[in-house]
Structure formats: C-alpha cells, structure tokens
PDB file of C-alpha atoms in Angstrom:
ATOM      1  CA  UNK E   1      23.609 -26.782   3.840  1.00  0.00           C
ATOM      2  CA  UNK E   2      21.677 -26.762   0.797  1.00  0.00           C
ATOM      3  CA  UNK E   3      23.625 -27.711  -2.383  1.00  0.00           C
ATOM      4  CA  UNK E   4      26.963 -27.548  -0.714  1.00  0.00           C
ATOM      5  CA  UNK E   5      26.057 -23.770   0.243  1.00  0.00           C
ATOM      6  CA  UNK E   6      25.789 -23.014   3.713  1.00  0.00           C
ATOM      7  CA  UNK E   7      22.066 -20.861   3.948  1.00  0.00           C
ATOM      8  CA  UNK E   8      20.307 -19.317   6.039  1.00  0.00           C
ATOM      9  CA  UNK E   9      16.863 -17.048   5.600  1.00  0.00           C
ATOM     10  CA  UNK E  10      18.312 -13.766   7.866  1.00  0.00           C
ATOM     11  CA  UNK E  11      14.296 -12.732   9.043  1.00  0.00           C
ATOM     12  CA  UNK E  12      14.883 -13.579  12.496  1.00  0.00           C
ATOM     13  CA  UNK E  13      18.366 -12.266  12.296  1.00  0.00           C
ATOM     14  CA  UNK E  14      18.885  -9.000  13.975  1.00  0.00           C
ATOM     15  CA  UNK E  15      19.694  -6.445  11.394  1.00  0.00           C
ATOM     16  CA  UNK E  16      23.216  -5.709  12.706  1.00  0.00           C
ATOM     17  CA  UNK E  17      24.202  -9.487  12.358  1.00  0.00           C
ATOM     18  CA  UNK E  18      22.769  -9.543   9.189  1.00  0.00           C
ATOM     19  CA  UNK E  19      25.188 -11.012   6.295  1.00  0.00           C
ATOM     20  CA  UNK E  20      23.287 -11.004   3.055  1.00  0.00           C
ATOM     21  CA  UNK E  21      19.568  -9.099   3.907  1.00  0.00           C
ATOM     22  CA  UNK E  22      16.164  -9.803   5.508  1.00  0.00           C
ATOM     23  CA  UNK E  23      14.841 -11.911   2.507  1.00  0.00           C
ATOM     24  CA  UNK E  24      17.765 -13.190   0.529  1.00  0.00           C
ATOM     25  CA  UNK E  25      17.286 -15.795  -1.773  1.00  0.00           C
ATOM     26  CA  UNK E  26      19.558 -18.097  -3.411  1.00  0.00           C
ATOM     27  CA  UNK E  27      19.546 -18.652  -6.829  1.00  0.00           C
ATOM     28  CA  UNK E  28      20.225 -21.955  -8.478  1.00  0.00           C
ATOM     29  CA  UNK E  29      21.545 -23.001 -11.796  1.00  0.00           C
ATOM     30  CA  UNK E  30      21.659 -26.233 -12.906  1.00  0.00           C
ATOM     31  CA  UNK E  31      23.019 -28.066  -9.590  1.00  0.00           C
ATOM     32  CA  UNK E  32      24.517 -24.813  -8.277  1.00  0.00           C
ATOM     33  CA  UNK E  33      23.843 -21.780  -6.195  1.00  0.00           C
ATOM     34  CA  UNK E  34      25.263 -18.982  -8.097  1.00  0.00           C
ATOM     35  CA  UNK E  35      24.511 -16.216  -5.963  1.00  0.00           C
ATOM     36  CA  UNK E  36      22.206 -14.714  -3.205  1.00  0.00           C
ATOM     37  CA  UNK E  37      19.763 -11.908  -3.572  1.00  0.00           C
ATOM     38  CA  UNK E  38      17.793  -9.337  -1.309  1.00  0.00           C
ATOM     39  CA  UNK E  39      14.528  -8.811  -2.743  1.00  0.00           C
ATOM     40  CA  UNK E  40      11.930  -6.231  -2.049  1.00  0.00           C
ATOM     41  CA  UNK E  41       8.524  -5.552  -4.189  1.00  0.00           C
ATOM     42  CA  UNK E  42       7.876  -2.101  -4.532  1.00  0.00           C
ATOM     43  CA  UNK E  43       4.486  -2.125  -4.970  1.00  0.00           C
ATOM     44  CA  UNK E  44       3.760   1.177  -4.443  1.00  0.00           C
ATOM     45  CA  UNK E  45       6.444   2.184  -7.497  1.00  0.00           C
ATOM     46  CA  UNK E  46       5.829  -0.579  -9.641  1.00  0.00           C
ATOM     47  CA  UNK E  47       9.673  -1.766  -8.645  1.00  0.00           C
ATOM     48  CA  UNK E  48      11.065  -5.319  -7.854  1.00  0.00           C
ATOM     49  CA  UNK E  49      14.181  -3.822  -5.914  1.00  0.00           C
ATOM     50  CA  UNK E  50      17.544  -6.381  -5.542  1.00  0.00           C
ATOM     51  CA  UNK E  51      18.113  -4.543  -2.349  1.00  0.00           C
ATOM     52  CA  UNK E  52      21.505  -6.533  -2.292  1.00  0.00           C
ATOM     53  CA  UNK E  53      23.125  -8.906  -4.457  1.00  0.00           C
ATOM     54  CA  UNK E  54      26.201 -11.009  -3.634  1.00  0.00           C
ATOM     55  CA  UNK E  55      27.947 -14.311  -6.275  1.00  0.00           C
ATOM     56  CA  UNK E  56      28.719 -17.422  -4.747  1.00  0.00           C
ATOM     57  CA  UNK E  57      32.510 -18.344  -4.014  1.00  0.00           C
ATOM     58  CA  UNK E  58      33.816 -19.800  -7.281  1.00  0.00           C
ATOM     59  CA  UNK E  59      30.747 -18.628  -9.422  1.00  0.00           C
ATOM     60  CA  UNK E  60      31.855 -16.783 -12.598  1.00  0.00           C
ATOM     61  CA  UNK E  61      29.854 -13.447 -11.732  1.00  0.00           C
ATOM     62  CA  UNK E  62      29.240 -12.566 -15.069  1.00  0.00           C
ATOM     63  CA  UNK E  63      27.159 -16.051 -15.675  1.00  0.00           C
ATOM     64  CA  UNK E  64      25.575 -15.299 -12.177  1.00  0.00           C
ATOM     65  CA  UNK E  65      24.662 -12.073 -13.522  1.00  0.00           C
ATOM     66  CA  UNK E  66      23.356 -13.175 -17.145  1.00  0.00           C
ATOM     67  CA  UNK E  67      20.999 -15.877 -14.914  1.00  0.00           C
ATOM     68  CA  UNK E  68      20.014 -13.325 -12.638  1.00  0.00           C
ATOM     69  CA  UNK E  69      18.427 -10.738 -14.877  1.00  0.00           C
ATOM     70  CA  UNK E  70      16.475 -13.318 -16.520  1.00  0.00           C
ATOM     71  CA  UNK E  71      14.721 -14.532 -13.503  1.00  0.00           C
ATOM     72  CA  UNK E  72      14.604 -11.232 -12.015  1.00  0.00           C
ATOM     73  CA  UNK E  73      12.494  -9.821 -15.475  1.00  0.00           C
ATOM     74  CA  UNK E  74      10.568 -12.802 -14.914  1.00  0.00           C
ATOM     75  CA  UNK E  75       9.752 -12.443 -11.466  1.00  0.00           C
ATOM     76  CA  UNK E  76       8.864  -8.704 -11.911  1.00  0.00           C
ATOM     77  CA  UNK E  77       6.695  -9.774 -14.525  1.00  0.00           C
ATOM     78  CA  UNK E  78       5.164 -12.364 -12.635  1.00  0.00           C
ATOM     79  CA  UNK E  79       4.221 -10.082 -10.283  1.00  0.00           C
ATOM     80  CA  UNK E  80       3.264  -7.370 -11.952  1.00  0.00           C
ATOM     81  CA  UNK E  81       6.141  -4.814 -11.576  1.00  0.00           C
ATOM     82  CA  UNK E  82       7.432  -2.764 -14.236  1.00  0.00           C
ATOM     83  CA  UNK E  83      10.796  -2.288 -13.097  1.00  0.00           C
ATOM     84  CA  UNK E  84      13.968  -3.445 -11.410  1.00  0.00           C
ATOM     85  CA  UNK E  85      15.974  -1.731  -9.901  1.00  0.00           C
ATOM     86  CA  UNK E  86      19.401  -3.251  -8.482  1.00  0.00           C
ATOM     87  CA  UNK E  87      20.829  -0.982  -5.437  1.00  0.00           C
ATOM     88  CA  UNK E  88      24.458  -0.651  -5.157  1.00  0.00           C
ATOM     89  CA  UNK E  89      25.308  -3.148  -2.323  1.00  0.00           C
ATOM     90  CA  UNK E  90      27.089  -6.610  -2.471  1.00  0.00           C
ATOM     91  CA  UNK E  91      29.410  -8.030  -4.763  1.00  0.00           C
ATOM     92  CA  UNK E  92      27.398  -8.534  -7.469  1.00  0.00           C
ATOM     93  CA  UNK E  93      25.483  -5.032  -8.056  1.00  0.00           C
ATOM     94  CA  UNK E  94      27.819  -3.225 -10.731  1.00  0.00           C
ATOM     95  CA  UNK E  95      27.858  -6.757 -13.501  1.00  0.00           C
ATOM     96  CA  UNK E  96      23.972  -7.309 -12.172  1.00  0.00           C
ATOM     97  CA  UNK E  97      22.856  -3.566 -12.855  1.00  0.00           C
ATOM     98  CA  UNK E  98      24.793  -3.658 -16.491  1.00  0.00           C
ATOM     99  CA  UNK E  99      22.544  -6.363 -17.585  1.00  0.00           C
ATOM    100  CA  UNK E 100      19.426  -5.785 -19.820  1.00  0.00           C
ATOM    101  CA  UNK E 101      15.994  -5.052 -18.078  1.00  0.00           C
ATOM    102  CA  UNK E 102      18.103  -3.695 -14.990  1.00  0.00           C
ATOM    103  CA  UNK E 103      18.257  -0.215 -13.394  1.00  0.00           C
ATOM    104  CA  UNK E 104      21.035   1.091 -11.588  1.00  0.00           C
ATOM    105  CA  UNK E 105      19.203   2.595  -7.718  1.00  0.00           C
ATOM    106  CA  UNK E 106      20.507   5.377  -7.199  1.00  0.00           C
ATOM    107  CA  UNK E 107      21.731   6.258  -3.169  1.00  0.00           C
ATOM    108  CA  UNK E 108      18.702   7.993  -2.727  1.00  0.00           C
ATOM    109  CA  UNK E 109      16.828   5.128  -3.795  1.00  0.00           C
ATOM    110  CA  UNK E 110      18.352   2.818  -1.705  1.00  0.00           C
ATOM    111  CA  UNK E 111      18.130   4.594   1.520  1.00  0.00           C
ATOM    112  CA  UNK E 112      14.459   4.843   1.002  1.00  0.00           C
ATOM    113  CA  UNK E 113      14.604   1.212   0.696  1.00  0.00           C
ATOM    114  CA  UNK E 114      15.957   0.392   4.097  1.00  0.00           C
ATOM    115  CA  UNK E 115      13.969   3.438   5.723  1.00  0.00           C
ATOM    116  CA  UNK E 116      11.031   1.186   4.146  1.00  0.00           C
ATOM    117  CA  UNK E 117      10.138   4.714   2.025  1.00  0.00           C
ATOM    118  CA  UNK E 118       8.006   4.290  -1.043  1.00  0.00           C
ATOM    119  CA  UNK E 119       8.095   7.899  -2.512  1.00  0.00           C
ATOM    120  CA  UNK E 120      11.637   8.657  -3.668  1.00  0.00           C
ATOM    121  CA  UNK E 121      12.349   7.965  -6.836  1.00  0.00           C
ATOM    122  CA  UNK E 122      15.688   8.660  -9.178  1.00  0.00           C
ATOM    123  CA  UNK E 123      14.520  11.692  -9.445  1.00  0.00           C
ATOM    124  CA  UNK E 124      15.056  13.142  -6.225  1.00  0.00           C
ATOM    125  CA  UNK E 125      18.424  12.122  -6.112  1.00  0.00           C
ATOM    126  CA  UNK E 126      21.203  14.665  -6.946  1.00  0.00           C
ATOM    127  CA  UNK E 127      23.798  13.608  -9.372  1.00  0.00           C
ATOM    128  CA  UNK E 128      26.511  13.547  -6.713  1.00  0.00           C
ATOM    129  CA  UNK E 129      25.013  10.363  -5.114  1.00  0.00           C
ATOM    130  CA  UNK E 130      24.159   8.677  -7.987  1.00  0.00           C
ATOM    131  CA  UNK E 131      28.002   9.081  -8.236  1.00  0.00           C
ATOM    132  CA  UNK E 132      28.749   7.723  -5.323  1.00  0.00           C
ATOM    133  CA  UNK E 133      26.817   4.936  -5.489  1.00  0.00           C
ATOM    134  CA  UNK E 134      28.272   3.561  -8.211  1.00  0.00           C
ATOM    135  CA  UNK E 135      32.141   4.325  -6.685  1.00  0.00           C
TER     136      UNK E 135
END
C-alpha cells in the first residue's frame, strides 16, 4: 500500500490481467493519490501519450484532472515533447482531455498506441472514430 492506495507497477503483469496499463503511475497531491496514469513517450511524434487515465475512489475528478494537466505539460516539457495527447480509456479521459495543453487521441491514435505504431496521426483517422471514441 502506498498512501492508503493499494499499487502495483503492471510490467510483469500479463496484458490480459492488466487493471490500469504497463507503466501506470500514480499521481500524488498533497498526502493523496488522486489518480493513476498510463504513460507512453512518443518520441517519434513528439507526443507524451496518457495511454489510460483512471481517478482514485473518493477523488473529486475534476481536481484530479486540473493536477494532472499541469504535471503532464510539465513532464512533456521536461522531456522534450510537444504534445499530449490523452486516449479515450479509463475513467478519467473525457475531464483529463478538456483541460488546457491536452489533446483528445483519436481511436486511430490509440490503436497505434497499443500496436506500439508510431506513424498514425489524427489525421488518418476518419471522423466516425473520432466519434466513437469520445461516446
């Protein structure tokens, strides 16, 4: 347990028993983990991808959200990616991907994420799955 939250790095988990993603991270406000998040750099597209992003139990996921883009800008920044991109999956995703300095992946986007694909980009991704994406 690490601040009262049960966690768990999910590397050595097999994907199908996978609850959160390969690299999810907690993120910690104050005394608090406010949420988990699946990161990816992109390097190849300049992109910081939040492959998933899920609020902790009893988090206000607005606040999660507002912390989240900050540290997510920074962390892009830090390493030299000019973009994130939040892909529709968890609970978080919709309030995350409203927030300044976010992008909305589109379904396109995100397969190529978990195919491990670096060349699709919004782009190539018709209109109908950027719709349901966002469903």
């Amino acid at each position: 347990r690490l601040f009262g939250t049960r966690y768990r790095i999910e590397i050595y988990v097999p994907a199908a028993q996978r609850q959160y993603g390969y690299y999810v991270l907690p993120l910690l406000v104050g005394e608090q983990i406010v949420g988990r998040f699946d990161l990816k750099a992109d390097r190849a597209t300049g992109r910081l991808l939040v492959q998933a992003s899920w609020s902790e139990q009893e988090t206000d996921s607005a606040a999660a959200a507002d912390a989240a883009a900050v540290e997510l800008v920074r962390m892009a920044g830090w390493l030299g990616l000019g973009e994130t991109v939040v892909l529709p999956r968890g609970d978080l995703w919709r309030t995350l991907a409203a927030r300044p300095g976010m992008r909305l992946g589109s379904a396109g986007e995100a397969r190529a994420a978990e195919a491990g694909a670096a060349d699709v980009k919004a782009a190539d991704v018709t209109a109908t799955e950027l719709e349901q994406a966002t469903r």
